[in-house]
């Protein structure tokens, strides 16, 4: 960031790697052992917090009406049935069911919150001020720009994530997939469909 008060040549241009190292060093100095924990967080981000988890949840909901009912009633407890956990501070997982009349889309207008252990870490565009502000004010236009043109009679509901309430969209099961196995269904569920910026 440059500031009008900065003398020339003092613009901060440290690389992301240098900045990460600097933050880690400060945390280490405070006894928080960041250098040990960072690789584990990195591994979890790559391997554990992936949209594949949410895709399994969606596929189960499509094939098991009793599970679907439990999922809509209490998302956090229902995903635990599939061995999926959420951080303690994600107190609620609210699952938003798309129907032919209602399309749900999620955002975090303040920053970047998602149910990341279930639907995966947020993509860059989700964190962008452009998406966060505009999807609230002009959701139909934003969705159209992202390739999802909804019929005018479909109501769009935008859900703004908070620290303790996380959302995921339950997309509609595509036509022609009745009778598919759970595994095959899970393979067609995308992260974007669980955010609500795409349909399947
Ligand atoms: Fe946030």
Short mmCIF file of C-alpha atoms and ligand atoms in Angstrom, two decimals:
data_model
loop_
_atom_site.label_atom_id
_atom_site.label_comp_id
_atom_site.label_asym_id
_atom_site.label_seq_id
_atom_site.Cartn_x
_atom_site.Cartn_y
_atom_site.Cartn_z
CA UNK A 1 0.00 0.00 0.00
CA UNK A 2 1.33 3.42 -0.76
CA UNK A 3 0.41 6.46 1.24
CA UNK A 4 0.74 10.08 0.24
CA UNK A 5 3.00 10.52 3.29
CA UNK A 6 5.44 7.78 2.28
CA UNK A 7 8.78 9.08 1.04
CA UNK A 8 9.52 7.72 -2.43
CA UNK A 9 11.07 4.26 -2.36
CA UNK A 10 9.31 3.19 0.84
CA UNK A 11 6.37 1.42 -0.80
CA UNK A 12 5.77 -1.95 0.81
CA UNK A 13 6.21 -4.60 -1.82
CA UNK A 14 7.20 -7.68 0.23
CA UNK A 15 6.19 -10.91 -1.46
CA UNK A 16 3.43 -13.01 0.08
CA UNK A 17 6.09 -15.57 1.14
CA UNK A 18 8.08 -12.88 2.95
CA UNK A 19 4.97 -11.62 4.68
CA UNK A 20 3.98 -15.16 5.76
CA UNK A 21 7.50 -15.70 7.13
CA UNK A 22 7.34 -12.42 9.03
CA UNK A 23 3.97 -13.27 10.61
CA UNK A 24 5.21 -16.76 11.54
CA UNK A 25 8.34 -15.31 13.13
CA UNK A 26 6.30 -12.95 15.29
CA UNK A 27 3.95 -15.76 16.37
CA UNK A 28 6.95 -18.00 17.13
CA UNK A 29 8.48 -15.20 19.21
CA UNK A 30 5.28 -15.16 21.25
CA UNK A 31 5.56 -18.88 21.91
CA UNK A 32 2.69 -19.82 19.58
CA UNK A 33 4.82 -22.22 17.56
CA UNK A 34 3.39 -21.17 14.19
CA UNK A 35 6.20 -22.78 12.22
CA UNK A 36 5.14 -26.19 13.52
CA UNK A 37 1.39 -25.71 13.04
CA UNK A 38 1.43 -23.94 9.67
CA UNK A 39 2.36 -27.04 7.63
CA UNK A 40 -0.50 -28.98 9.27
CA UNK A 41 -2.95 -26.19 8.45
CA UNK A 42 -1.62 -26.14 4.92
CA UNK A 43 -2.16 -29.89 4.62
CA UNK A 44 -5.69 -29.65 6.02
CA UNK A 45 -6.51 -26.84 3.59
CA UNK A 46 -5.35 -28.95 0.65
CA UNK A 47 -6.67 -32.35 1.71
CA UNK A 48 -9.39 -32.06 4.36
CA UNK A 49 -11.34 -28.86 3.67
CA UNK A 50 -12.52 -29.74 0.21
CA UNK A 51 -15.86 -29.43 -1.63
CA UNK A 52 -15.90 -33.21 -1.97
CA UNK A 53 -17.20 -33.27 1.65
CA UNK A 54 -20.22 -31.16 0.84
CA UNK A 55 -20.77 -33.14 -2.34
CA UNK A 56 -21.15 -36.30 -0.24
CA UNK A 57 -23.68 -34.49 1.95
CA UNK A 58 -25.68 -33.37 -1.08
CA UNK A 59 -25.64 -36.84 -2.65
CA UNK A 60 -26.84 -38.38 0.62
CA UNK A 61 -29.64 -35.79 0.88
CA UNK A 62 -30.77 -36.61 -2.68
CA UNK A 63 -30.91 -40.34 -2.01
CA UNK A 64 -32.09 -40.50 1.61
CA UNK A 65 -35.20 -38.45 2.44
CA UNK A 66 -34.83 -39.02 6.20
CA UNK A 67 -31.26 -37.71 6.07
CA UNK A 68 -32.41 -34.76 3.99
CA UNK A 69 -34.98 -33.88 6.66
CA UNK A 70 -32.36 -34.10 9.41
CA UNK A 71 -29.94 -32.03 7.33
CA UNK A 72 -32.48 -29.25 6.82
CA UNK A 73 -33.41 -29.32 10.50
CA UNK A 74 -29.87 -29.31 11.92
CA UNK A 75 -27.04 -29.27 9.41
CA UNK A 76 -24.23 -29.53 11.91
CA UNK A 77 -25.55 -32.75 13.46
CA UNK A 78 -26.44 -34.27 10.11
CA UNK A 79 -22.99 -33.80 8.53
CA UNK A 80 -21.47 -35.39 11.64
CA UNK A 81 -23.30 -38.58 10.63
CA UNK A 82 -21.00 -38.67 7.60
CA UNK A 83 -17.94 -38.16 9.79
CA UNK A 84 -17.64 -34.48 8.90
CA UNK A 85 -16.81 -31.96 11.58
CA UNK A 86 -16.95 -28.20 11.86
CA UNK A 87 -14.92 -25.86 14.04
CA UNK A 88 -16.50 -25.12 17.40
CA UNK A 89 -17.26 -21.52 16.49
CA UNK A 90 -19.28 -22.65 13.44
CA UNK A 91 -22.21 -23.19 15.77
CA UNK A 92 -24.86 -23.62 13.08
CA UNK A 93 -24.86 -25.09 9.61
CA UNK A 94 -27.97 -23.87 7.84
CA UNK A 95 -28.72 -25.84 4.68
CA UNK A 96 -30.66 -23.91 2.05
CA UNK A 97 -32.78 -26.02 -0.23
CA UNK A 98 -33.10 -24.88 -3.84
CA UNK A 99 -36.46 -25.51 -5.48
CA UNK A 100 -37.84 -24.72 -8.94
CA UNK A 101 -39.19 -21.45 -7.44
CA UNK A 102 -36.40 -20.45 -5.04
CA UNK A 103 -32.68 -20.15 -5.67
CA UNK A 104 -30.33 -19.55 -2.74
CA UNK A 105 -26.90 -17.94 -2.89
CA UNK A 106 -24.45 -17.31 -0.06
CA UNK A 107 -21.87 -14.65 0.64
CA UNK A 108 -19.99 -13.06 3.50
CA UNK A 109 -20.52 -9.36 3.03
CA UNK A 110 -17.91 -8.57 5.74
CA UNK A 111 -15.06 -10.83 4.69
CA UNK A 112 -14.81 -14.44 3.52
CA UNK A 113 -16.63 -16.81 5.91
CA UNK A 114 -17.87 -20.17 4.67
CA UNK A 115 -18.58 -23.58 6.14
CA UNK A 116 -15.09 -24.36 4.84
CA UNK A 117 -14.74 -27.83 6.35
CA UNK A 118 -17.84 -28.84 4.39
CA UNK A 119 -17.91 -26.89 1.11
CA UNK A 120 -14.19 -26.09 0.91
CA UNK A 121 -12.23 -22.88 1.37
CA UNK A 122 -13.72 -19.88 -0.38
CA UNK A 123 -12.52 -19.08 -3.90
CA UNK A 124 -10.81 -15.71 -4.47
CA UNK A 125 -13.84 -14.13 -6.12
CA UNK A 126 -15.96 -14.92 -3.03
CA UNK A 127 -13.60 -12.75 -0.96
CA UNK A 128 -13.63 -9.94 -3.49
CA UNK A 129 -15.41 -6.72 -2.48
CA UNK A 130 -17.06 -6.73 -5.89
CA UNK A 131 -18.86 -10.04 -5.25
CA UNK A 132 -19.54 -9.38 -1.55
CA UNK A 133 -21.24 -6.06 -2.17
CA UNK A 134 -22.91 -6.59 -5.51
CA UNK A 135 -24.42 -10.04 -4.93
CA UNK A 136 -26.49 -8.48 -2.15
CA UNK A 137 -27.70 -5.48 -4.16
CA UNK A 138 -28.02 -6.94 -7.64
CA UNK A 139 -27.90 -10.70 -7.23
CA UNK A 140 -29.67 -11.52 -10.50
CA UNK A 141 -27.18 -9.47 -12.50
CA UNK A 142 -24.16 -10.88 -10.68
CA UNK A 143 -25.35 -14.45 -11.17
CA UNK A 144 -25.94 -13.75 -14.84
CA UNK A 145 -22.42 -12.36 -15.18
CA UNK A 146 -21.16 -15.58 -13.56
CA UNK A 147 -23.00 -17.65 -16.15
CA UNK A 148 -26.21 -18.41 -14.27
CA UNK A 149 -29.23 -16.82 -15.89
CA UNK A 150 -32.29 -17.59 -13.78
CA UNK A 151 -35.82 -17.29 -15.13
CA UNK A 152 -37.45 -14.03 -13.93
CA UNK A 153 -40.04 -15.91 -11.89
CA UNK A 154 -37.37 -17.63 -9.75
CA UNK A 155 -36.95 -15.86 -6.43
CA UNK A 156 -33.32 -15.32 -5.39
CA UNK A 157 -32.50 -15.38 -1.69
CA UNK A 158 -29.08 -14.11 -0.58
CA UNK A 159 -27.72 -15.32 2.76
CA UNK A 160 -25.01 -13.38 4.55
CA UNK A 161 -22.70 -15.57 6.63
CA UNK A 162 -21.85 -14.63 10.20
CA UNK A 163 -19.10 -15.82 12.54
CA UNK A 164 -21.26 -18.53 14.06
CA UNK A 165 -23.83 -19.29 11.36
CA UNK A 166 -22.53 -20.95 8.20
CA UNK A 167 -24.57 -21.84 5.13
CA UNK A 168 -24.52 -24.29 2.29
CA UNK A 169 -26.85 -24.53 -0.66
CA UNK A 170 -28.53 -27.84 -1.37
CA UNK A 171 -28.76 -27.78 -5.17
CA UNK A 172 -31.60 -29.43 -7.05
CA UNK A 173 -30.85 -32.90 -8.31
CA UNK A 174 -30.40 -32.69 -12.08
CA UNK A 175 -32.94 -34.40 -14.30
CA UNK A 176 -31.82 -37.77 -15.61
CA UNK A 177 -29.85 -38.77 -12.51
CA UNK A 178 -32.58 -40.69 -10.67
CA UNK A 179 -31.32 -44.06 -9.51
CA UNK A 180 -27.65 -43.07 -9.64
CA UNK A 181 -25.44 -44.29 -6.80
CA UNK A 182 -24.49 -41.84 -4.07
CA UNK A 183 -20.89 -41.92 -5.24
CA UNK A 184 -21.79 -41.11 -8.82
CA UNK A 185 -24.08 -38.29 -7.69
CA UNK A 186 -21.39 -36.83 -5.42
CA UNK A 187 -19.04 -36.62 -8.39
CA UNK A 188 -21.29 -34.12 -10.20
CA UNK A 189 -21.77 -31.73 -7.25
CA UNK A 190 -19.57 -28.64 -7.54
CA UNK A 191 -18.36 -26.10 -5.01
CA UNK A 192 -20.07 -23.33 -6.97
CA UNK A 193 -23.42 -25.13 -6.79
CA UNK A 194 -23.11 -25.24 -2.97
CA UNK A 195 -22.35 -21.50 -2.92
CA UNK A 196 -25.29 -20.96 -5.24
CA UNK A 197 -23.58 -19.28 -8.18
CA UNK A 198 -24.20 -22.31 -10.41
CA UNK A 199 -26.87 -24.91 -11.01
CA UNK A 200 -26.14 -28.50 -11.90
FE1 LIG B 1 -16.33 -13.60 6.62
#
